[in-house]
Coordinates of C-alpha atoms in Angstrom, one line a residue:
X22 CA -19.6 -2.5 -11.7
X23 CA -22.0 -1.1 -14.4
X24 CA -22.1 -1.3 -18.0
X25 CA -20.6 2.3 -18.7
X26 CA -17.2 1.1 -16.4
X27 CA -17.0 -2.1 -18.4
X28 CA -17.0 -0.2 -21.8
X29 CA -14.6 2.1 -20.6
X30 CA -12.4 -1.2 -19.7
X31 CA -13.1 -2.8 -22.5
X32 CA -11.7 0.4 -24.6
X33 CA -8.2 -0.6 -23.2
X34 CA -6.4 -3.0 -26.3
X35 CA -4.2 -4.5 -23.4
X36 CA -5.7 -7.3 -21.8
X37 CA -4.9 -7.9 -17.9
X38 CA -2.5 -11.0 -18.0
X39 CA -4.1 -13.4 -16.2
X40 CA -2.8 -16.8 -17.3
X41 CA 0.9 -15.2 -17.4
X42 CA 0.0 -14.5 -13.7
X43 CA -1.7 -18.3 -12.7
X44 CA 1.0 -19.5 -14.4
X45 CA 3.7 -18.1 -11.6
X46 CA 1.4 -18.9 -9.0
X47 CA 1.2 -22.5 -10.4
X48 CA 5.2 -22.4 -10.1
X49 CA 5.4 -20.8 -7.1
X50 CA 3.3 -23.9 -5.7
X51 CA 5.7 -26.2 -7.0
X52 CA 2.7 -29.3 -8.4
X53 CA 2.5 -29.9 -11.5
X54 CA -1.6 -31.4 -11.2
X55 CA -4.2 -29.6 -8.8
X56 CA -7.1 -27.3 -9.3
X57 CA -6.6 -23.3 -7.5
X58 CA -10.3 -21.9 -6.6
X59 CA -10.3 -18.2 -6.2
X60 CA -13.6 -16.6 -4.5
X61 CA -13.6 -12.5 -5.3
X62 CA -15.3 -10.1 -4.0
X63 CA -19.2 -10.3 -2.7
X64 CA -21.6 -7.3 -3.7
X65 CA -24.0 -7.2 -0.7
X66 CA -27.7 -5.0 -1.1
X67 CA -28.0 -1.9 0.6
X68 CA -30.0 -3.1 3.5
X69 CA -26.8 -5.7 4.4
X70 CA -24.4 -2.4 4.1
X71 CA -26.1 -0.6 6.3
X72 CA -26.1 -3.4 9.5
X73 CA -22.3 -4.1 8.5
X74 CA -21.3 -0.5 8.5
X75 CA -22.9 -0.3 12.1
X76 CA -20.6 -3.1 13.2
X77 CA -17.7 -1.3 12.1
X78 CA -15.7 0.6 14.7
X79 CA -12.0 0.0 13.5
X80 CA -9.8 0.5 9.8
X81 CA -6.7 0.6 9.5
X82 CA -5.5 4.1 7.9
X83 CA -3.2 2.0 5.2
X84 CA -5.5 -0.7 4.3
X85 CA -8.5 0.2 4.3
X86 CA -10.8 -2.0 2.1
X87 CA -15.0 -1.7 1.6
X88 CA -17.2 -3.0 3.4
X89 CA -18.5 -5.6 0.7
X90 CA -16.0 -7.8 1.3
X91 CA -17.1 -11.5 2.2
X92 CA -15.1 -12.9 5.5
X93 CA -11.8 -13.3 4.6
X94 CA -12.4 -11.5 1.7
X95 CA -10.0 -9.1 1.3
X96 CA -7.1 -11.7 0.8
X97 CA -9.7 -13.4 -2.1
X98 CA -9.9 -9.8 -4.0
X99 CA -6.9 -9.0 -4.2
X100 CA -5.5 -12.9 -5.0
X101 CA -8.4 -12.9 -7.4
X102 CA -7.5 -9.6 -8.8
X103 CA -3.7 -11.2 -9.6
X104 CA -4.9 -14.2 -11.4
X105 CA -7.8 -12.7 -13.6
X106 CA -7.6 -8.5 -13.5
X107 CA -11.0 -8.9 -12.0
X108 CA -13.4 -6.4 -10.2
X109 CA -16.9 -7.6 -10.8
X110 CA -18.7 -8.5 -7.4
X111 CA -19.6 -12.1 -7.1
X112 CA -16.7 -13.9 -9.6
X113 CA -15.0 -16.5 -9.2
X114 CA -12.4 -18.8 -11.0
X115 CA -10.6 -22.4 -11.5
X116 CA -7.3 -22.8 -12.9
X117 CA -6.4 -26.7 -13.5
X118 CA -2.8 -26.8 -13.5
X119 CA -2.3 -30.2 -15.2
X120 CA -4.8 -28.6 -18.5
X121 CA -3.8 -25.1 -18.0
X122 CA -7.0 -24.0 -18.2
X123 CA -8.3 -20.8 -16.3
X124 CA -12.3 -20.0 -16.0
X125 CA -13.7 -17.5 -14.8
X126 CA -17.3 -18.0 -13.6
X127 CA -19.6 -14.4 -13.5
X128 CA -23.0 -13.8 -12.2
X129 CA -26.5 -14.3 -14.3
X130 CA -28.1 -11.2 -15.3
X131 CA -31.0 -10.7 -13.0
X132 CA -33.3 -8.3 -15.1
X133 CA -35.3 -6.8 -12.0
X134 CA -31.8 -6.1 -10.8
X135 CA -30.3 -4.3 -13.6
X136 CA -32.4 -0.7 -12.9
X137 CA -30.5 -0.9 -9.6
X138 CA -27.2 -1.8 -9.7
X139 CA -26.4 -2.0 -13.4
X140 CA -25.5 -4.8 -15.7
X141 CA -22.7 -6.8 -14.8
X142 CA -21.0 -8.4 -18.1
X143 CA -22.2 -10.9 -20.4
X144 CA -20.1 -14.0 -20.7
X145 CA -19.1 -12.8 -24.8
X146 CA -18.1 -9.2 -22.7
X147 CA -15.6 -11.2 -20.0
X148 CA -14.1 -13.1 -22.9
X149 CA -13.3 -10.3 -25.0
X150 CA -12.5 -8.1 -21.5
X151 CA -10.1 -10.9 -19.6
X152 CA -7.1 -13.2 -20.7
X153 CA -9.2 -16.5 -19.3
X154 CA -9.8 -19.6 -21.5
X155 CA -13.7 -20.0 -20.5
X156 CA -16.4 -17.7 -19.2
X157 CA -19.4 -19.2 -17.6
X158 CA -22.1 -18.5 -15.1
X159 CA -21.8 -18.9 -11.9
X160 CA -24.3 -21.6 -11.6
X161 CA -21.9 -23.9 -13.5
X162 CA -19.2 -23.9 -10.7
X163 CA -20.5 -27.0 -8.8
X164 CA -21.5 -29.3 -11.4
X165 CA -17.6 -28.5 -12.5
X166 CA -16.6 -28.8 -8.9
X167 CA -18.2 -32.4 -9.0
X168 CA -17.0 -33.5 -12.7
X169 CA -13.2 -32.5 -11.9
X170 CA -13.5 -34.6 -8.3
X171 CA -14.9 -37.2 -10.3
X172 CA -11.9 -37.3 -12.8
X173 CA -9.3 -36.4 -10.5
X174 CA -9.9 -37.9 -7.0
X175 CA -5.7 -38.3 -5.9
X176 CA -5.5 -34.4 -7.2
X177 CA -5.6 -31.7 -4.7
X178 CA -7.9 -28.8 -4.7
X179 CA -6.1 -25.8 -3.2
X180 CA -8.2 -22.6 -1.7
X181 CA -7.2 -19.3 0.6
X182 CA -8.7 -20.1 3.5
X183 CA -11.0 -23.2 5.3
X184 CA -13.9 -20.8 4.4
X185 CA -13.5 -20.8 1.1
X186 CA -14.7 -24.3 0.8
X187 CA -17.4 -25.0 -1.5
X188 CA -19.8 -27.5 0.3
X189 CA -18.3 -30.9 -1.1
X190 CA -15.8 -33.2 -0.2
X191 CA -11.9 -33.0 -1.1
X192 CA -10.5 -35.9 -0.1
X193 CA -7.6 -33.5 -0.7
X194 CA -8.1 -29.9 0.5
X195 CA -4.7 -27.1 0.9
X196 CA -6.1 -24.0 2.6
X197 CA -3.2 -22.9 3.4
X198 CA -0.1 -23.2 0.6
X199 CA -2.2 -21.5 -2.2
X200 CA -1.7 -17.6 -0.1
X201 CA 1.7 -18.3 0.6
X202 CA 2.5 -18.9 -3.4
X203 CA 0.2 -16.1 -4.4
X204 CA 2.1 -14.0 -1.9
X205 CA 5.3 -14.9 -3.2
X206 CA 3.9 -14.2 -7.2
X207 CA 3.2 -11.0 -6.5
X208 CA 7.3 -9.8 -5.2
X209 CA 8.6 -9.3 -8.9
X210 CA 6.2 -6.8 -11.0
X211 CA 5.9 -7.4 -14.6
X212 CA 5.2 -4.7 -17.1
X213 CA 1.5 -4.5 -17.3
X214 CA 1.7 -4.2 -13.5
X215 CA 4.8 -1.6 -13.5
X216 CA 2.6 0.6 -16.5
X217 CA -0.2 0.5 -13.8
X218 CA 1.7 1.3 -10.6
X219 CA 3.1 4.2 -12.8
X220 CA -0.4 5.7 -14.1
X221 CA -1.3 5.8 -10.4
X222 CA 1.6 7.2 -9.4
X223 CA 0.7 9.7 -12.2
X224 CA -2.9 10.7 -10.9
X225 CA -1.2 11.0 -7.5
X226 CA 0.9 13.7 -8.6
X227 CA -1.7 15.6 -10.5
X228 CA -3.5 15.7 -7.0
X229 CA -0.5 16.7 -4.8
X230 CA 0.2 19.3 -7.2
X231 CA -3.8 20.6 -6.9
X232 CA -3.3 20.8 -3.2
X233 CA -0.6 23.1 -3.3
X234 CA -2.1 25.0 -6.0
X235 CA -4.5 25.3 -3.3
X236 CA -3.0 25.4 0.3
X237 CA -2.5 29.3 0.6
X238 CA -6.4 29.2 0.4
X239 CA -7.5 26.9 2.1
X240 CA -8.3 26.7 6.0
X241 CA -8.9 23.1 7.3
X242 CA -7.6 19.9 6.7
X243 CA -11.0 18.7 5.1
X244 CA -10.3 20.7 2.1
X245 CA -6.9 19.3 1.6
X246 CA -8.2 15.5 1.1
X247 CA -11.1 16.8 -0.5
X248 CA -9.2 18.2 -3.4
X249 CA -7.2 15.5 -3.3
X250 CA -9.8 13.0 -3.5
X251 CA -11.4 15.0 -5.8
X252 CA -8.8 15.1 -8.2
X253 CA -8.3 11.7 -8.4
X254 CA -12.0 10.7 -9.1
X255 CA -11.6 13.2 -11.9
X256 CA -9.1 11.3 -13.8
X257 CA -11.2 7.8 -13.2
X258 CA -9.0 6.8 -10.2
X259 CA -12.1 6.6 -7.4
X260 CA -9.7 4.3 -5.0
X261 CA -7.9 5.7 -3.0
X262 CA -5.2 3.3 -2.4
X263 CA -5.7 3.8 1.7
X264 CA -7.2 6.9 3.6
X265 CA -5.7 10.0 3.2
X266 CA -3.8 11.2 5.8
X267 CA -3.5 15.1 6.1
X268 CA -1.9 16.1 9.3
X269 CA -1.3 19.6 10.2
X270 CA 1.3 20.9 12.9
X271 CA 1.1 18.4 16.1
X272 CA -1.0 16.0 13.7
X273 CA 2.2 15.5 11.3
X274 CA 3.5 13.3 14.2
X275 CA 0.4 10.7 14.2
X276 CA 1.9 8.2 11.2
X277 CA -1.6 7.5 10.8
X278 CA -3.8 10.2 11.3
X279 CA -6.6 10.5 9.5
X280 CA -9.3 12.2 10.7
X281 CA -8.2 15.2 8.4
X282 CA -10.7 17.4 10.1
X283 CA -8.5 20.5 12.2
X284 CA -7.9 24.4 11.1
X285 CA -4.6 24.9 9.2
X286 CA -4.3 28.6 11.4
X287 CA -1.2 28.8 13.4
X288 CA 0.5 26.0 12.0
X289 CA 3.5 25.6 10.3
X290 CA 3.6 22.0 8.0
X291 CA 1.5 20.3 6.3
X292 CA 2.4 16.1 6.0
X293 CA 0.2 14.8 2.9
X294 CA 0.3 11.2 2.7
X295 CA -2.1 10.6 -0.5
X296 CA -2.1 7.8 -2.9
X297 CA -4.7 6.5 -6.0
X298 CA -5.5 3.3 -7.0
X299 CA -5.7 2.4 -10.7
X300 CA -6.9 -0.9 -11.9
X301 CA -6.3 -2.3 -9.2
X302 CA -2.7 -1.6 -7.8
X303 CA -1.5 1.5 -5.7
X304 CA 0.9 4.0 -5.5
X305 CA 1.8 5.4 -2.0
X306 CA 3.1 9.1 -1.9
X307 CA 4.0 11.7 1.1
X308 CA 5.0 15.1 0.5
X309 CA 5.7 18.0 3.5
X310 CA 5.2 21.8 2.6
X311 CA 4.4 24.8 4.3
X312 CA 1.0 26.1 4.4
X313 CA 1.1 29.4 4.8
X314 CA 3.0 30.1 1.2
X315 CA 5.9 29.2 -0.8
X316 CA 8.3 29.7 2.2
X317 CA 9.6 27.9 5.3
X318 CA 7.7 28.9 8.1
X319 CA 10.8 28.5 10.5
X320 CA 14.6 28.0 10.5
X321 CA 13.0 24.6 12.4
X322 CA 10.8 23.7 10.3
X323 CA 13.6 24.0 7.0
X324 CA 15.9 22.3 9.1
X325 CA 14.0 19.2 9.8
X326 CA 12.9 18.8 6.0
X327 CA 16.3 19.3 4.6
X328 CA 17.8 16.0 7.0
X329 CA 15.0 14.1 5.8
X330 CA 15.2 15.0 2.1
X331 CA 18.7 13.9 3.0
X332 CA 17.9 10.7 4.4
X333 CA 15.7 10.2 0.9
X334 CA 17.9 11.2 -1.6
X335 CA 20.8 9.5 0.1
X336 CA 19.1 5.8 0.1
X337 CA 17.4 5.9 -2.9
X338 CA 20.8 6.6 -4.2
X339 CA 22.0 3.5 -3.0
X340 CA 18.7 1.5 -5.0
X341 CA 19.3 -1.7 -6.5
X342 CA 19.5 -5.6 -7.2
X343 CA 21.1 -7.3 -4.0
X344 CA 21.1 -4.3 -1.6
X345 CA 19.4 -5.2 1.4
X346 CA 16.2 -2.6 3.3
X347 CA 17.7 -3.0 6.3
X348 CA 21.2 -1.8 5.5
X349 CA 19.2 0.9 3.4
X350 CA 17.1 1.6 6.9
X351 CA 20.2 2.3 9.2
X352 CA 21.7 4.4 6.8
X353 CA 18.5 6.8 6.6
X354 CA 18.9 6.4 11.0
X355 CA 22.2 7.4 11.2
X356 CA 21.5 10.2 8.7
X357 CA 18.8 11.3 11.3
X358 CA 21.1 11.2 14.0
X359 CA 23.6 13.2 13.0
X360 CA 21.1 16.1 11.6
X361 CA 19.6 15.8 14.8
X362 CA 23.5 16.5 17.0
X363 CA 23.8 19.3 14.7
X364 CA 20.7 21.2 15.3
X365 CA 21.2 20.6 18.9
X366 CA 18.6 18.1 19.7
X367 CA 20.8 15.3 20.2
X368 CA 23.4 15.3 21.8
X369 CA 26.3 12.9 22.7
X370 CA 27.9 9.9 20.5
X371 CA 26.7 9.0 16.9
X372 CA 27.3 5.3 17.7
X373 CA 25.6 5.4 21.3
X374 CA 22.3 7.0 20.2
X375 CA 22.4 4.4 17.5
X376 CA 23.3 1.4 20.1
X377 CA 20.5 2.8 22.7
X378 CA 17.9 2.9 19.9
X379 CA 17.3 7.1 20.8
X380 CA 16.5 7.6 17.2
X381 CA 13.6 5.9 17.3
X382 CA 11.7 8.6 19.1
X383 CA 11.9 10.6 16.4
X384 CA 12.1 8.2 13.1
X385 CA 10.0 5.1 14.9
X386 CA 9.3 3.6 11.3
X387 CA 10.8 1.4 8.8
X388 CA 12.5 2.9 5.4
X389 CA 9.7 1.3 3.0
X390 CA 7.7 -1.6 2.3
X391 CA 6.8 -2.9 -1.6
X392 CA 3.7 -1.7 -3.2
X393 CA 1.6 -3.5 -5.7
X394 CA -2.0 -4.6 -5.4
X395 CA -1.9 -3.3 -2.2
X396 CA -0.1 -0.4 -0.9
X397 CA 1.6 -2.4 2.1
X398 CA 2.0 -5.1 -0.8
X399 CA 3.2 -9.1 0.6
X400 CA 6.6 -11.1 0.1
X401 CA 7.2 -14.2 1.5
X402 CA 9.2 -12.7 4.0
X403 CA 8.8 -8.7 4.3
X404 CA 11.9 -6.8 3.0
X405 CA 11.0 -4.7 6.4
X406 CA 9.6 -6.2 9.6
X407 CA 9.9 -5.3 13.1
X408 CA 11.8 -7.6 15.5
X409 CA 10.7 -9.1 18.7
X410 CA 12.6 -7.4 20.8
X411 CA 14.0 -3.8 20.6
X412 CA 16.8 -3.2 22.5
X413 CA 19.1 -5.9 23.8
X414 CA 19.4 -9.5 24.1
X415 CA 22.0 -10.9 26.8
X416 CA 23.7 -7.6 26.6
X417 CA 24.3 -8.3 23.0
X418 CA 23.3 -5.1 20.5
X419 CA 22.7 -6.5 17.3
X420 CA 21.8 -4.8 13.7
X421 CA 18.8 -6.0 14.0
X422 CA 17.9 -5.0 17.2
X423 CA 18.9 -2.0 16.2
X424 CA 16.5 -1.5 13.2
X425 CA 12.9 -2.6 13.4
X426 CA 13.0 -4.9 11.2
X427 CA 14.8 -8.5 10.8
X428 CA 18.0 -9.4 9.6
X429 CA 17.1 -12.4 6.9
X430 CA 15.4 -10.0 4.7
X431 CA 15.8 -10.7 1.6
X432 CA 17.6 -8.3 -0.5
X433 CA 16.3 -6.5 -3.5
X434 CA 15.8 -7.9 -6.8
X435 CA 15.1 -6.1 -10.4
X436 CA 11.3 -5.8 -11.2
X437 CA 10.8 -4.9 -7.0
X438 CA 8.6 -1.6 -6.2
X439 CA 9.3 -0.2 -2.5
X440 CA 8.8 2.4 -0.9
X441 CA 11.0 5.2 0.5
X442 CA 9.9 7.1 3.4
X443 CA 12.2 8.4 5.7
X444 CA 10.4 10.6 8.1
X445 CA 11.5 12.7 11.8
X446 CA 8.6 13.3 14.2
X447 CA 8.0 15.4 17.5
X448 CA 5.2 13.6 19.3
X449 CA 5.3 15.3 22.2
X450 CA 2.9 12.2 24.2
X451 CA 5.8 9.4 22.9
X452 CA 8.9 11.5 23.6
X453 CA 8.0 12.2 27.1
X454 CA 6.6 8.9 27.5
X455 CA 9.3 6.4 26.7
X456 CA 12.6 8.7 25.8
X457 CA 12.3 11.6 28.1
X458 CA 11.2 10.0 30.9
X459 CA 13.7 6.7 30.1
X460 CA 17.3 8.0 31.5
X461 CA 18.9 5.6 29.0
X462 CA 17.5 8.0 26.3
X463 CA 17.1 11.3 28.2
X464 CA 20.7 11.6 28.4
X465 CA 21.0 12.2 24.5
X466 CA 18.2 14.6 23.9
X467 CA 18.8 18.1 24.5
X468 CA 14.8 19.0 26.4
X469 CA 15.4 22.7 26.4
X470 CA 16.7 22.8 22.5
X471 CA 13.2 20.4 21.6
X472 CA 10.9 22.9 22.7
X473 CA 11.6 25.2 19.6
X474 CA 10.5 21.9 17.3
X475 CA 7.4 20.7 18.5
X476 CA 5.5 23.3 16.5
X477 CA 7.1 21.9 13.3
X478 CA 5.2 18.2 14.3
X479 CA 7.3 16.1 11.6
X480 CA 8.0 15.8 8.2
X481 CA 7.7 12.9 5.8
X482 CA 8.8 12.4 2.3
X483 CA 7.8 9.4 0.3
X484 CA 8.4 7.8 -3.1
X485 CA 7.5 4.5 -5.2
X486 CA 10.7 3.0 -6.6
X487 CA 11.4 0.5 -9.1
X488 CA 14.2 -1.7 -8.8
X489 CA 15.9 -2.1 -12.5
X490 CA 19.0 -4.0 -13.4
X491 CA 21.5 -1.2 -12.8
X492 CA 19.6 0.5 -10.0
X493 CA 16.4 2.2 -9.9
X494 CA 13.8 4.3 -11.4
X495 CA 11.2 6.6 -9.3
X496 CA 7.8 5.7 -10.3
X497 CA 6.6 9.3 -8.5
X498 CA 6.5 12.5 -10.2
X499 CA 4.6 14.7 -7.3
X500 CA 6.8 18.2 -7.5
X501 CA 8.4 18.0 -3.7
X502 CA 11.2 20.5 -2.2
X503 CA 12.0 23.7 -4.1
X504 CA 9.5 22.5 -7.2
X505 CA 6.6 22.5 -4.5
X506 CA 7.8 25.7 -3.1
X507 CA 7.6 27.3 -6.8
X508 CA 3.6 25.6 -7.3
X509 CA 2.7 26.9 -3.9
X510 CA 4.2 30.3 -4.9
X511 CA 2.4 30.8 -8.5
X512 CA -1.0 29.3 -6.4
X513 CA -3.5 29.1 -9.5
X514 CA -1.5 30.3 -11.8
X515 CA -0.6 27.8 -14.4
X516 CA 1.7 29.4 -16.3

């Protein structure tokens, strides 16, 4: 972080609310004495970059995070991030419960290094830039370390993981309580948090909108993330929130395709699953269009996209305080099945496709997950999460064997922000490998009406929701359906 980015957040009159947030972590511990010791993210030189990214052979397309984070790191920036509104490299911070006080400890300025990498902030900078009640260096931490052992040796010193231990003794060390209460402050967004998930969602949309601007002209993948991406870092969002995923025809049917690098020629949809970061927290947004032109590219390909916009409009609908994912999940299912009988595809009984699982060939996912801090973002207990077993237990079908996703979820609550992203898929290597080829699913799927619909690959349509007292309001303002039909129509014409 350089000097120019810490003016530019140090314009902002609205300081990150970092002792409000301690404070529910505190409370989520349950202790009323302790000390919490937070370790952000490390800034490595170029040379250690290098011989890291050669190690690297795996990301995963929704989380990916850089390659400067120390082991274990990325649970430490992001918990980090909660408690302070931090992103300098090589912070970290204290909060004593029993005083209430919250420091945050910042790198010296090394002068050689300052032509380099920049200047990180002074400590006079950090206090006017972060809600903490001390600044100092980092060389201070131990000697602190030492003086609160000293005056508090029955106290407990709580960190994120066994690694995060400074090199002293704690007669009374908790690696492991401290994630599960940061995990469990981070469920209920407040205001600050809600006005940044927002002004992401925000920049998403503007970059959405530039790709369908766009789409009639373009011929490759590439240049559908590149404009995204592009747009984005042009309004000062230069996160992505996870890899965009631009999938073309067959490549709409990978959930997590990235590679982004195949000609658009020939093929029918385009599934854009694009979403910035802004000060931290994430928005998560999928939109599916044609790419030849303002027009559906097949009776198939409308088809498919009108049952899911269904499936979408039809849950969010049923959005608030005390409704439960799951319940939200089987509706958007059944939905599925029964757009699926009519176009042929399925056939057979509504309630046996549901009670042999059929529809998961084609909609294998869950309805949503919350966003915050991270765009798969943590609860205690997910409001979504796949069971251990799939299909039957004892001969017994159950709901939640039925879903993916457990049954003791806990239900919504006002200040929430999920996800909704129904989605149907023709993966033509799953289908024939586990439905088609299972006689327990092959005798609900019509083979010879599927053929017409593996061109269309799948369709996905996602928005960020947050849950209010009466129901909901939709954080995302990307133009989908008929309004992205009109944008790709008019191309670059703004008028």
């Amino acid at each position: 972080m350089d000097i120019s980015s810490i003016q530019l957040r140090l314009s902002s009159a609205e300081k990150y609310p970092a002792k409000q947030h301690v404070q529910r972590v505190a409370s989520k511990l349950g202790v009323s004495d302790g000390l919490l010791y937070l370790l952000g993210q490390y800034a490595l030189d170029i040379e250690d970059r290098f011989a890291i990214s050669a190690l690297i052979e795996h990301v995963d397309a929704d989380q990916h995070h850089s390659v400067t984070n120390r082991k274990h790191g990325d649970s430490g920036v992001i918990s980090i991030s909660l408690c302070s509104g931090v992103d300098v490299p090589n912070c970290c911070l204290t909060y004593n419960i029993k005083e209430d006080e919250l420091v945050l400890y910042i790198p010296e300025i090394h002068p050689e290094r300052v032509i380099w990498m920049g200047r990180p902030p002074t400590i006079d900078e950090a206090k006017e830039l972060y809600d903490v009640d001390d600044v100092r260096h980092n060389s201070a931490i131990f000697p602190d370390l030492k003086h609160w052992l000293c005056a508090n040796t029955s106290s407990t010193f709580y960190i994120l993981h066994p690694d995060h231990k400074p090199d002293l003794h704690f007669p009374n060390l908790d690696p492991e309580r401290l994630q599960r209460a940061i995990d469990q402050a981070r469920t209920i967004k407040d205001s600050y948090e809600i006005a940044r998930i927002r002004h992401a969602n925000d920049v998403s949309a503007a970059a959405h909108t530039a790709v369908l601007r766009n789409i009639r002209y373009f011929s490759n993948e590439a240049q559908i993330q590149g404009i995204f991406e592009g747009t984005c870092t042009s309004r000062q969002a230069k996160k992505q929130a996870y890899s965009v995923i631009a999938g073309s025809g067959a490549n709409a049917a990978v959930l997590h395709y990235t590679a982004n690098n195949e000609p658009l020629k020939d093929r029918q949809l385009m599934c854009l699953d694009g979403g910035a970061e802004w000060e931290n927290y994430a928005s998560d947004v999928t939109r599916t269009f044609p790419i030849s032109g303002g027009e559906w590219p097949s009776t198939e390909a409308q088809a498919i996209y009108k049952i899911v916009e269904e499936m979408q409009e039809s849950t969010i609908a049923m959005l608030k305080p005390g409704v439960h994912m799951l319940d939200l999940h089987v509706h958007a299912a059944r939905v599925a099945i029964r757009g699926l009988l009519g176009l042929g595809i399925l056939k057979g009984e509504e309630d046996e496709i549901y009670a042999a699982g059929t529809y998961r060939g084609f909609y294998p996912h869950g309805l949503g997950h919350h966003v915050g801090l991270e765009v798969h973002d943590v609860l205690g207990i997910p409001i979504l999460k796949y069971g251990a077993q799939e299909r039957s237990f004892g001969g017994h079908m159950s709901m939640e064997l039925l879903a993916p996703c457990r049954a003791d979820q806990p239900p919504l609550e006002e200040g929430m922000v999920v996800t909704v992203e129904p989605g149907i898929y023709f993966n033509r290597y799953e289908l024939k490998r586990a439905y088609l080829s299972d006689p327990a699913h092959s005798k609900f799927i019509d083979e010879k009406a599927l053929e017409a619909y593996w061109a269309v690959g799948g369709a996905r349509i996602e928005d960020d929701l947050l849950i209010t007292t009466e129901g909901y309001e939709n954080l995302t303002t990307a133009p989908k359906g008929k309004a992205a039909l009109e944008i790709i129509r008019r191309g670059h014409d703004h008028s």
